[in-house]
Coordinates of C-alpha atoms in Angstrom, one line a residue:
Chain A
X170 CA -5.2 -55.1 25.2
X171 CA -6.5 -52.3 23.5
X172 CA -8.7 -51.4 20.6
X173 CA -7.0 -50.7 16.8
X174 CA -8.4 -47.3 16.3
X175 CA -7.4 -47.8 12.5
X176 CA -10.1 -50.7 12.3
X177 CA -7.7 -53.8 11.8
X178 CA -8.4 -55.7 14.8
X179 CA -7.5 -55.8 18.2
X180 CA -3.7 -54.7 19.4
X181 CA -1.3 -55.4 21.6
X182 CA 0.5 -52.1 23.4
X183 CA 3.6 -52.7 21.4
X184 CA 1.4 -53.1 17.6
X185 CA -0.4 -49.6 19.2
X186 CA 3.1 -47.9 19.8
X187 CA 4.3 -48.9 16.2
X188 CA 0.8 -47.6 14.9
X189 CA 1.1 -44.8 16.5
X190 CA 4.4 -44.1 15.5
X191 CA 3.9 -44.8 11.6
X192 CA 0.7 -42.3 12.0
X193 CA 3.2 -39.6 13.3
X194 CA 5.7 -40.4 10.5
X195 CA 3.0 -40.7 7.4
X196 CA 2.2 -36.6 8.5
X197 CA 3.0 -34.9 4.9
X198 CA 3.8 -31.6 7.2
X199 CA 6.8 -31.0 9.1
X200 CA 6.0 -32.2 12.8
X201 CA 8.3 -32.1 15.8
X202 CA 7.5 -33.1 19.3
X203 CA 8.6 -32.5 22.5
X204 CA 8.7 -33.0 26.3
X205 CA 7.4 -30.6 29.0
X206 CA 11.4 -29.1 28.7
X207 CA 11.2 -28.5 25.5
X208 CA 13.2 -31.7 24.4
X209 CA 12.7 -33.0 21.1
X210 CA 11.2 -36.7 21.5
X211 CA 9.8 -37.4 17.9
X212 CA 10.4 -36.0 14.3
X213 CA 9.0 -36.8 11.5
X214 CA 10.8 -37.8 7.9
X215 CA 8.8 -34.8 6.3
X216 CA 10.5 -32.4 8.6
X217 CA 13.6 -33.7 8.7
X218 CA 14.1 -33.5 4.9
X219 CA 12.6 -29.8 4.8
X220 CA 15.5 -29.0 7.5
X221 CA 18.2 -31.4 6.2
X222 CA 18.5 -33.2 9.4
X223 CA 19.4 -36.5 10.3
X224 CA 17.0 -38.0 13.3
X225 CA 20.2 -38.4 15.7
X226 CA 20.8 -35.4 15.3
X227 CA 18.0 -33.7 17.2
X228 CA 16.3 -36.3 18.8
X229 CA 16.8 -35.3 22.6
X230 CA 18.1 -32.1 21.6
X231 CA 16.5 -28.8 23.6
X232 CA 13.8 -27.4 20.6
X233 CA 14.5 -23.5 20.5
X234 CA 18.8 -24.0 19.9
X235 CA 18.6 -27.4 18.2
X236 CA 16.2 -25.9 15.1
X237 CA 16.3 -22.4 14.8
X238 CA 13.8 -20.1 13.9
X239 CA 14.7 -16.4 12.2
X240 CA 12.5 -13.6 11.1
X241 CA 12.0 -12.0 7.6
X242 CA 15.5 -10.6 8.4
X243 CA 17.2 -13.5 9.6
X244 CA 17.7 -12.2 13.2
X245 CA 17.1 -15.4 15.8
X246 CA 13.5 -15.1 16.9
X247 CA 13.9 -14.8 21.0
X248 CA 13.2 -17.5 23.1
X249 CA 9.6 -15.4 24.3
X250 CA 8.7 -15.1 20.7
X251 CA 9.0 -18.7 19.3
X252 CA 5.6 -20.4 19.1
X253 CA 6.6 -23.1 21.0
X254 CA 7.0 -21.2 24.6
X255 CA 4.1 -19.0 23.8
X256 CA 1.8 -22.4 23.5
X257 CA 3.5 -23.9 26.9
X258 CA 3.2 -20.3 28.5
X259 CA -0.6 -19.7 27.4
X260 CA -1.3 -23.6 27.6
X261 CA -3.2 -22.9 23.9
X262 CA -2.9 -23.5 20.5
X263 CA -0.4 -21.2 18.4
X264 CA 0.1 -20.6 14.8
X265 CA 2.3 -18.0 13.3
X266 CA 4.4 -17.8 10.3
X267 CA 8.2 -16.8 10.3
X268 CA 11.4 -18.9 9.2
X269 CA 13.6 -21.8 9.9
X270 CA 17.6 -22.5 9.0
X271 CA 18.3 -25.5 7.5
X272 CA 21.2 -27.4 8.8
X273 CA 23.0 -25.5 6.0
X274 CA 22.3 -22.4 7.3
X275 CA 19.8 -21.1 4.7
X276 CA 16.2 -19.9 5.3
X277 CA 12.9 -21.0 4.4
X278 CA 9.4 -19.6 5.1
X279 CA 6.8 -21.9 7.3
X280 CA 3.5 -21.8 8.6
X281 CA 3.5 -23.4 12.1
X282 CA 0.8 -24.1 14.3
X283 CA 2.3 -25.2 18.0
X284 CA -0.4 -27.3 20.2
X285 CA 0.8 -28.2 24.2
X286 CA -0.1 -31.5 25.2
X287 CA -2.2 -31.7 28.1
X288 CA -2.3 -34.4 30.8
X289 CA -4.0 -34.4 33.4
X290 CA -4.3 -30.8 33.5
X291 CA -0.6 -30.2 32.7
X292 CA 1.3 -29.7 30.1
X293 CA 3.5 -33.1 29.1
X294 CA 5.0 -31.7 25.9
X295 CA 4.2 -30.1 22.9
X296 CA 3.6 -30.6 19.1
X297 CA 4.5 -28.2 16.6
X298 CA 3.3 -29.2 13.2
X299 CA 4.7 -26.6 9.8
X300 CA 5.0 -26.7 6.0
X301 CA 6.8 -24.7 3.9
X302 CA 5.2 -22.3 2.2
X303 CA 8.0 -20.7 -0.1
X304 CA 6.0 -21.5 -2.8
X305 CA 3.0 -19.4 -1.8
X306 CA 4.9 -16.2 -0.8
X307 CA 6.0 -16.4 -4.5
X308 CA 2.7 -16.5 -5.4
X309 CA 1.6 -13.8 -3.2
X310 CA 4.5 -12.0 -4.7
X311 CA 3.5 -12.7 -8.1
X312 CA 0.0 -11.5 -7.5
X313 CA 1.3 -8.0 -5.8
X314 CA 3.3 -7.2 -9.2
X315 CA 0.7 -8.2 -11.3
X316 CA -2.3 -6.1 -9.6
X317 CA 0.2 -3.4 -9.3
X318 CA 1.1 -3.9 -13.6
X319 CA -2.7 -4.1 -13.9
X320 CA -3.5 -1.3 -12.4
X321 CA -0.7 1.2 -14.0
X322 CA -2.5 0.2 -17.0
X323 CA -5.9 0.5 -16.7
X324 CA -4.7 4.4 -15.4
X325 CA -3.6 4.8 -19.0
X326 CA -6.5 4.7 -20.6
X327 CA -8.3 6.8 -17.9
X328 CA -5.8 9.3 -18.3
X329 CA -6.6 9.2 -22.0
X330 CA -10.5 9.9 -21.0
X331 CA -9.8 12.3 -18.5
X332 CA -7.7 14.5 -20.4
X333 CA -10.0 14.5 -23.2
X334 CA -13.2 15.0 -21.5
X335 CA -11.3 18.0 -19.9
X336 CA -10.3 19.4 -23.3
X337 CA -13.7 19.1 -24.3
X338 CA -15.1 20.9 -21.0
X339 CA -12.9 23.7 -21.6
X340 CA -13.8 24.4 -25.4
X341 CA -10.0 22.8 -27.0
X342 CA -12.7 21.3 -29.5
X343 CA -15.0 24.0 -29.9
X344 CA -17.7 25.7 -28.0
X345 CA -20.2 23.3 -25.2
X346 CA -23.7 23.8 -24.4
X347 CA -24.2 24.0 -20.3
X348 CA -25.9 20.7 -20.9
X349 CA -22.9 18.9 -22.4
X350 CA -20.5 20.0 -20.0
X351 CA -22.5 18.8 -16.9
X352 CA -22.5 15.3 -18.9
X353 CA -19.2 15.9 -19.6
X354 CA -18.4 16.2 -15.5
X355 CA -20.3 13.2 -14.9
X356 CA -17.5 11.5 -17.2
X357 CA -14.6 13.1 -15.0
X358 CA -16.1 12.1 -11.7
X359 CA -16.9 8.8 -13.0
X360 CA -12.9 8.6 -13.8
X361 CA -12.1 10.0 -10.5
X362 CA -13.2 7.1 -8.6
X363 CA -12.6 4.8 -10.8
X364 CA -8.9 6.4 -10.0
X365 CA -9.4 6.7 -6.4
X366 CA -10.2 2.7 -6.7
X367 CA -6.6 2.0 -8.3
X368 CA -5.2 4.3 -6.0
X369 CA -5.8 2.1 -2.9
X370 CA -5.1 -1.1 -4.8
X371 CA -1.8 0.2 -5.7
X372 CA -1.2 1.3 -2.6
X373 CA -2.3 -1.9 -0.9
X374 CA -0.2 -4.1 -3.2
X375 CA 2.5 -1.5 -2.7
X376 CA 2.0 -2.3 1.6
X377 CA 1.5 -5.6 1.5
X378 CA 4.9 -6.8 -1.0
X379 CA 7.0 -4.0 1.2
X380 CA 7.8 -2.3 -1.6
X381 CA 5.8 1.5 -0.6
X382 CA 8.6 4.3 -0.9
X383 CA 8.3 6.3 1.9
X384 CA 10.6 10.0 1.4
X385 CA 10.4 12.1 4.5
X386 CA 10.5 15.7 4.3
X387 CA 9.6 19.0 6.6
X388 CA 5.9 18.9 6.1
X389 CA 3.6 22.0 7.4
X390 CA 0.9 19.7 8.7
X391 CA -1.8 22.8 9.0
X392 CA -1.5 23.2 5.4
X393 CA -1.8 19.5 4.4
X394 CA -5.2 19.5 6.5
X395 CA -6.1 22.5 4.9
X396 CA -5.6 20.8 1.6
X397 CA -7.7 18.0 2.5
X398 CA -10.5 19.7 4.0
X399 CA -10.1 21.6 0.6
X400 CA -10.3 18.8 -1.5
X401 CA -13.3 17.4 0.0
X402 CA -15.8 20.8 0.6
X403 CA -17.8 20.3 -2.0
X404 CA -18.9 16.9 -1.0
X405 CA -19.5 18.2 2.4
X406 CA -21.9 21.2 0.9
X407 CA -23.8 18.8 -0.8
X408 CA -24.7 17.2 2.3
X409 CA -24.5 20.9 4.1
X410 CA -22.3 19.1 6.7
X411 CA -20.5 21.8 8.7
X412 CA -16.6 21.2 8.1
X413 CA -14.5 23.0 10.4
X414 CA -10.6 22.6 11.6
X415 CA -8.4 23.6 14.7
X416 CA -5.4 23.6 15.7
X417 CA -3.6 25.0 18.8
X418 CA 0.2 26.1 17.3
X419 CA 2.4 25.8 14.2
X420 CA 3.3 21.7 13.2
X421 CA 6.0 20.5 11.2
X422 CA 6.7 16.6 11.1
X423 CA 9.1 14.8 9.4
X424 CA 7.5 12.7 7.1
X425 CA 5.8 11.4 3.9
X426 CA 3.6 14.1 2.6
X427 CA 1.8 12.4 -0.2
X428 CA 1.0 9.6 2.4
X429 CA 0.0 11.5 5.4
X430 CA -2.3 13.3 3.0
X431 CA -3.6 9.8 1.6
X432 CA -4.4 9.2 5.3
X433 CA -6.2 12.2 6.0
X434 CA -8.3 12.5 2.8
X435 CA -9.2 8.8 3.7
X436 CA -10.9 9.6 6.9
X437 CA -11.9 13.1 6.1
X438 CA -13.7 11.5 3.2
X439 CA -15.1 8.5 5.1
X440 CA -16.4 11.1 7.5
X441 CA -18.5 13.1 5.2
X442 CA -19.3 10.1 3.6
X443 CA -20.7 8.1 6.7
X444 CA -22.5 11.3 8.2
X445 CA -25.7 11.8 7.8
X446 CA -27.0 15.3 6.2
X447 CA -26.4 18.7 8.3
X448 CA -24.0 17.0 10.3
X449 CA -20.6 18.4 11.2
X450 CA -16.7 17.2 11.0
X451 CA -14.2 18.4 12.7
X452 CA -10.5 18.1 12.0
X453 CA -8.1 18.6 15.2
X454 CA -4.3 19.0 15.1
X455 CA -2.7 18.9 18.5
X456 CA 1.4 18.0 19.5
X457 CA 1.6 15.6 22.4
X458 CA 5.2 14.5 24.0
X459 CA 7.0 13.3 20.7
X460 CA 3.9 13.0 18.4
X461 CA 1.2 15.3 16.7
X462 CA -2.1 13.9 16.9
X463 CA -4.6 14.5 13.8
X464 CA -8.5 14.0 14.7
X465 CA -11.2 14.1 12.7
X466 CA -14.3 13.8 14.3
X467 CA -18.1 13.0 12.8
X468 CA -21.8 13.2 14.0
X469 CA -22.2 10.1 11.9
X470 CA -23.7 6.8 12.2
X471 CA -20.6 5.3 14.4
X472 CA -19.5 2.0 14.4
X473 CA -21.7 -0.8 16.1
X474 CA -19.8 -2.8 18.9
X475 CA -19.7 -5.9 17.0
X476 CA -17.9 -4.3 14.4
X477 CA -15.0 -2.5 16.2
X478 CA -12.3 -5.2 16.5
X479 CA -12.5 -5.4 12.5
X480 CA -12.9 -2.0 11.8
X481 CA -9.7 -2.0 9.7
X482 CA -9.8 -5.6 8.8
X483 CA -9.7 -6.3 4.5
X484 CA -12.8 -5.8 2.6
X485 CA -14.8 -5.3 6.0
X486 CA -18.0 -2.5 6.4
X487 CA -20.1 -3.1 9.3
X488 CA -23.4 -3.7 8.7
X489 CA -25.1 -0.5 9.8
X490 CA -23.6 1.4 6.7
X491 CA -23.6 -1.1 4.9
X492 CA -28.0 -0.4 4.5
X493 CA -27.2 3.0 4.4
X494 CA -24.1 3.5 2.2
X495 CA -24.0 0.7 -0.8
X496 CA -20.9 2.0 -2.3
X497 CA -17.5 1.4 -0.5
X498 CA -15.0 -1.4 -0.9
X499 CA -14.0 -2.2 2.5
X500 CA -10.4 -1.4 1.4
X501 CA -10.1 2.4 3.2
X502 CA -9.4 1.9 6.7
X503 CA -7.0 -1.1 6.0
X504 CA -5.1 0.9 3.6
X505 CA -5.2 3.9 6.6
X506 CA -3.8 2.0 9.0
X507 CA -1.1 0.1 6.9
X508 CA 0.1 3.5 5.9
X509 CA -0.1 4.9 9.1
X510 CA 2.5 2.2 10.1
X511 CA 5.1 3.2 7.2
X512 CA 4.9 6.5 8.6
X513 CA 5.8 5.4 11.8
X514 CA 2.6 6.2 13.0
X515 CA -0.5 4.3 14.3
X516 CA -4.2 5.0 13.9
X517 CA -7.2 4.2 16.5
X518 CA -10.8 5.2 17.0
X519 CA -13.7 5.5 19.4
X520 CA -17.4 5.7 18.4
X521 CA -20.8 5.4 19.4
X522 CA -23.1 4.1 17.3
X523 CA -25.8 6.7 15.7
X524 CA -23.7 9.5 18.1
X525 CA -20.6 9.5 15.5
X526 CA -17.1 8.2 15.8
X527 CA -13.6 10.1 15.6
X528 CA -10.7 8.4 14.0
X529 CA -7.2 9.7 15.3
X530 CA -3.8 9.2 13.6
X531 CA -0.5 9.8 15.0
X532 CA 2.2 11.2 13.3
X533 CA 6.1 10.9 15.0
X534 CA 7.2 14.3 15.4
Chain B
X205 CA 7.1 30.4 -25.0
X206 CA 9.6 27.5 -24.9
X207 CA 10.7 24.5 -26.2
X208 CA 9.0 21.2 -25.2
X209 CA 10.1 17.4 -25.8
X210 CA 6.9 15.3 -25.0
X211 CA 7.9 11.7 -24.8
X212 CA 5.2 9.6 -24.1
X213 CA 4.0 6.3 -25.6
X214 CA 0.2 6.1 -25.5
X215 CA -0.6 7.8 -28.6
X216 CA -3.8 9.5 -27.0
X217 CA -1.9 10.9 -24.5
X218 CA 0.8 11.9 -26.5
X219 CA -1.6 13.8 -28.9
X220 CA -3.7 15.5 -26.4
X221 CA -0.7 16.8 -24.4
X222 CA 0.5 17.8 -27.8
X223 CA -2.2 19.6 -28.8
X224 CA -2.8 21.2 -25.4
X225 CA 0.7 22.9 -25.5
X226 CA 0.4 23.6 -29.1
X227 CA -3.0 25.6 -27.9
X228 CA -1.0 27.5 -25.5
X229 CA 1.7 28.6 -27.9
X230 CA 4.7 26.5 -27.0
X231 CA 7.0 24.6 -29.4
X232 CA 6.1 21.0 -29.4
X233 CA 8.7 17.7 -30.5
X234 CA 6.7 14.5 -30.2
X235 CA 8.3 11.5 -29.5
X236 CA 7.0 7.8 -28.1
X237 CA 10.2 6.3 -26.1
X238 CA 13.5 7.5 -24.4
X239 CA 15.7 6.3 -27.4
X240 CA 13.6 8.8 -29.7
X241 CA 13.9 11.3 -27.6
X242 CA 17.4 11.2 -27.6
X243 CA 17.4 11.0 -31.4
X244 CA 15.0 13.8 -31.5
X245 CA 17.2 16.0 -29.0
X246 CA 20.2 16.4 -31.4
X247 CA 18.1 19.1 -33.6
X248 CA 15.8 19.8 -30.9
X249 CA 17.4 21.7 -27.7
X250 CA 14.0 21.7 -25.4
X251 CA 13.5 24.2 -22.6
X252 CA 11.2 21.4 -20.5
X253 CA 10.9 17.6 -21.5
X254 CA 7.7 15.9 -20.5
X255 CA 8.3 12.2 -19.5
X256 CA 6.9 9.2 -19.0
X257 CA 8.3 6.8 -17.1
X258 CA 7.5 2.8 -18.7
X259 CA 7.6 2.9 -22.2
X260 CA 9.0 0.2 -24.9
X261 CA 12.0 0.8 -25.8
X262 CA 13.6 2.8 -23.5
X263 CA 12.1 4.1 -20.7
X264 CA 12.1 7.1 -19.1
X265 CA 14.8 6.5 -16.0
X266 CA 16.9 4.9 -18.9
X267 CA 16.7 8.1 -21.0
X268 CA 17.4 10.3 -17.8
X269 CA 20.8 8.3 -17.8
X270 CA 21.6 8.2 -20.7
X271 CA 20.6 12.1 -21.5
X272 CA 22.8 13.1 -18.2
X273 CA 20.8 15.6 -17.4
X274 CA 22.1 16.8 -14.1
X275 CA 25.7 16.5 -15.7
X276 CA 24.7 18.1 -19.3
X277 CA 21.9 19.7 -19.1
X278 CA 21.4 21.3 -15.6
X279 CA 18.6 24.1 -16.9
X280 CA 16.6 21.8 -18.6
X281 CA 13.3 21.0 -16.3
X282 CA 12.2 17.4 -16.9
X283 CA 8.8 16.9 -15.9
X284 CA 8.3 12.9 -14.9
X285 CA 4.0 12.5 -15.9
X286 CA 3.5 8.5 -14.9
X287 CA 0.9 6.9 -12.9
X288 CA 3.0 4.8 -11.0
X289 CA 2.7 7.0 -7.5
X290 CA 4.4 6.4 -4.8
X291 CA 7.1 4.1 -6.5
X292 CA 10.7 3.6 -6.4
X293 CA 11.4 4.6 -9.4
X294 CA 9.6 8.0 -8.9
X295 CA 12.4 8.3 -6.3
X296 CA 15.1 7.2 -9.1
X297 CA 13.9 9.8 -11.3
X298 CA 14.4 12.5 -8.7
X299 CA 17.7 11.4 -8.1
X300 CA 18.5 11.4 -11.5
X301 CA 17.4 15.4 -11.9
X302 CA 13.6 15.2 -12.5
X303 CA 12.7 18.4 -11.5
X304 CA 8.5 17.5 -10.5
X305 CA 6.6 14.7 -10.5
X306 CA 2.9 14.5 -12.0
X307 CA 0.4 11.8 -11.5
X308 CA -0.9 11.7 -14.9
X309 CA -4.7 10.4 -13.8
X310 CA -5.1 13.5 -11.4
X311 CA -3.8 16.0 -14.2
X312 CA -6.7 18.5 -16.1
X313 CA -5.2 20.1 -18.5
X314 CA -5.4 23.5 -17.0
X315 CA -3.2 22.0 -14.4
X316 CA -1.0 20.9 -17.0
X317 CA -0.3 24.4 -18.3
X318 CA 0.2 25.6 -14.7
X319 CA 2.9 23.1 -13.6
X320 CA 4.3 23.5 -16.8
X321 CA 4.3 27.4 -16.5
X322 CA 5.6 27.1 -12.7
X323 CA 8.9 24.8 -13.7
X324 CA 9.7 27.1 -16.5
X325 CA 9.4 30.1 -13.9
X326 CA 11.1 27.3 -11.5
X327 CA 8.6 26.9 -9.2
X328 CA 8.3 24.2 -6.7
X329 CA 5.0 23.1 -6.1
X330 CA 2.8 20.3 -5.3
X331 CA 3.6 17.0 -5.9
X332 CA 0.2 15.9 -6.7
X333 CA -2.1 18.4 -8.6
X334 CA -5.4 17.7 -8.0
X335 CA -8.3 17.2 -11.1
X336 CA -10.4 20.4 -11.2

């Protein structure tokens, strides 16, 4: 005898087995389990009509050939990468997110989390429990196009304010007192952020729906850091921070020039900006094997060690600039490193905390 | 001074670039989509067209097509001034003849006179001018 865990009484082994069962097959998700092989031993009606299965046919069956599971391409995952061996190899809990064919060969998107069962200190099966989520990559689709719609509009009007606060700083409407004109530059900086701020959401949306065009061209990487440090000296006088770049022998990469500049003026910019008043930056350029490697080092206020694994994590500022530095979206870094990776390249940092950090970004040569 | 087709639809835009080239001496046409532009073009033979990309209409990839400007009009410098950087269809346009590419957000005017001046001297330059 044993005790009705749904409350109804006392049951026999055989009433607990049927319980049991109807609780596996009432799951609303997809659920699959399976022996310590890897042999399918239960399915559940919700997964068999998202795959278009019929029980018999996979029941016994050896998981990883009997449903397949493809990636955004619709290349086979390998057997290493399904979640199911990765929760039997690690003996842990596994989610991930990639595709399954239907019986009729097409492809739809799941979230799937993969537990092992553990018995006696071993592993007796596993369960893997997924839904589809077709209907929230649309969604996430549909939000990319319309941030990326918003914000081509709302640069529209910006350009409308920008060009006439320009016109008006440089006398199209008739002469400016020196008063008016610094006013009138408060307007254009104003704008400039507010551009800089749709800038990185576009480019964001643009990473995230896959839809960034990269166009690789000869690119004389001395002169693009020249540009940025360029584009940034005046900030760095007003904090009389000492900007300075090196570089050992002539570069030219193949690559995105707009984006390895977005880079760059990212954490040149982040540098000045998180450094604390007669401090220095230093931009390196230096060609390893098949790579250049662009550095730009701060005397800033580093990156505590709590902070470091999610550095370049989504709307994430550690907490130590955070008191010193209110404004700042979080959005920088993630939008570095995403375009790093277009680029081929990758991005990665050390840092002390109140002894400065230096961000380095790799470009493929 | 030459001959310049501006075809852009916001009407603040379109007057201020207007009035910027008229204040530099150039010839001006003013139009607000791609299918006026190519209405405005039979009397009108520009030296440089200034165009936006999405507009109503027609928009500016559409007019490129439809204008065949590689095919036609080889020394005619068409100057694509959107905000939609780093897009695919910035890369259409290119294909399509655009000779330069100008984020219209980062654009002072004086930069405007400048890249304007460079493609009529056919200058390559930067693909992003910076605001002053």
């Amino acid at each position: 005898m044993v005790i009705d865990l749904m409350g109804t009484g006392v049951l026999s082994a055989e009433e607990e087995r049927a319980q049991a069962n109807a609780l596996f097959d009432s799951i609303g998700d997809g659920a699959i389990a399976t022996d310590e092989f890897g042999k399918i031993k239960r399915i559940n009606p919700a997964a068999l009509a998202m795959l278009g299965y019929k029980e018999k046919e996979v029941l016994g069956k050896w998981f990883p050939t009997a449903i397949v599971n493809v990636d955004e391409t619709g290349a086979p995952l390998s057997l290493i990468d399904r979640p199911i061996t990765k929760a039997f190899l690690l003996g842990t809990t596994i989610s991930d997110r990639n595709f399954f064919l239907r019986k009729d060969g097409t492809r739809f998107p799941v979230a799937v989390t993969v537990s092992p069962i553990i018995h006696n200190d071993r592993p007796i099966g596993a369960i893997e429990v997924f839904r589809d989520i077709s209907v929230e990559m649309e969604i996430d689709q549909m939000k990319s196009e319309f941030i990326s719609l918003a914000s081509h509009q709302l640069r529209t009007p910006l350009s409308a304010v920008k060009t006439y606060t320009h016109m008006l700083m440089e006398g199209y409407m008739g002469d400016v007192t020196p008063e008016q004109k610094r006013s009138l530059s408060t307007i254009v900086s104003a704008a400039n952020r507010m551009n800089e701020l749709i800038s990185t959401l576009l480019n964001i949306t643009r990473i995230e729906s896959g839809n960034i065009a990269v166009t690789p061209k000869s690119v004389n990487l001395i002169k693009l850091c020249e540009e940025a440090i360029r584009e940034v000296r005046r900030s760095a006088e007003e904090k009389e921070i000492a900007l300075s770049f090196k570089y050992t022998s002539a570069a030219s990469a193949k690559t995105d020039a707009l984006i390895a500049k977005e880079i760059l003026n990212n954490l040149v910019s982040n540098a000045i900006k998180y450094t604390p008043a007669r401090g220095s930056v230093t931009i390196k350029l230096s060609k390893r094997a098949k790579e250049y490697i662009i550095s730009v080092h701060d005397t800033g206020f580093g990156i505590p060690e709590e902070a470091r694994d999610k550095i370049f994590t989504k709307f994430f500022r550690a907490a130590n600039v955070v008191k010193r530095e209110t404004s700042g979206t979080g959005l920088g870094l993630y939008l570095v490193k995403g375009l790093a990776e277009q680029l081929g390249g990758t991005i990665w940092f050390d840092s002390e905390e109140n002894q400065g950090s230096t961000f380095y970004f790799s470009l493929p040569n | 001074m030459a001959k310049i087709l501006v075809v852009e639809d916001d009407k603040d835009l379109n007057n201020a670039y207007t009035l910027i080239l008229k204040h530099e001496g150039h010839e001006v046409t003013t139009t607000f989509n791609g299918e006026e532009a190519l209405t405005a073009i039979k009397n009108f033979e520009p030296d440089l067209i200034l165009l936006d990309l999405l507009m109503p209409i027609m928009g500016g990839l559409e007019f490129l097509q439809n204008y065949e400007l590689k095919q036609k009009h080889p020394n005619v410098k068409v100057l694509i001034f959107t905000n939609m950087e780093n897009s695919p269809e910035v890369n259409e346009a290119y294909k399509l003849g655009a000779h330069r590419c100008i984020i219209k957000s980062w654009t002072a005017p004086q930069n405007l006179s400048r890249v304007i001046n460079d493609a009529l001297n056919d200058k390559a330059g930067e693909a992003r001018p910076q605001a002053a």
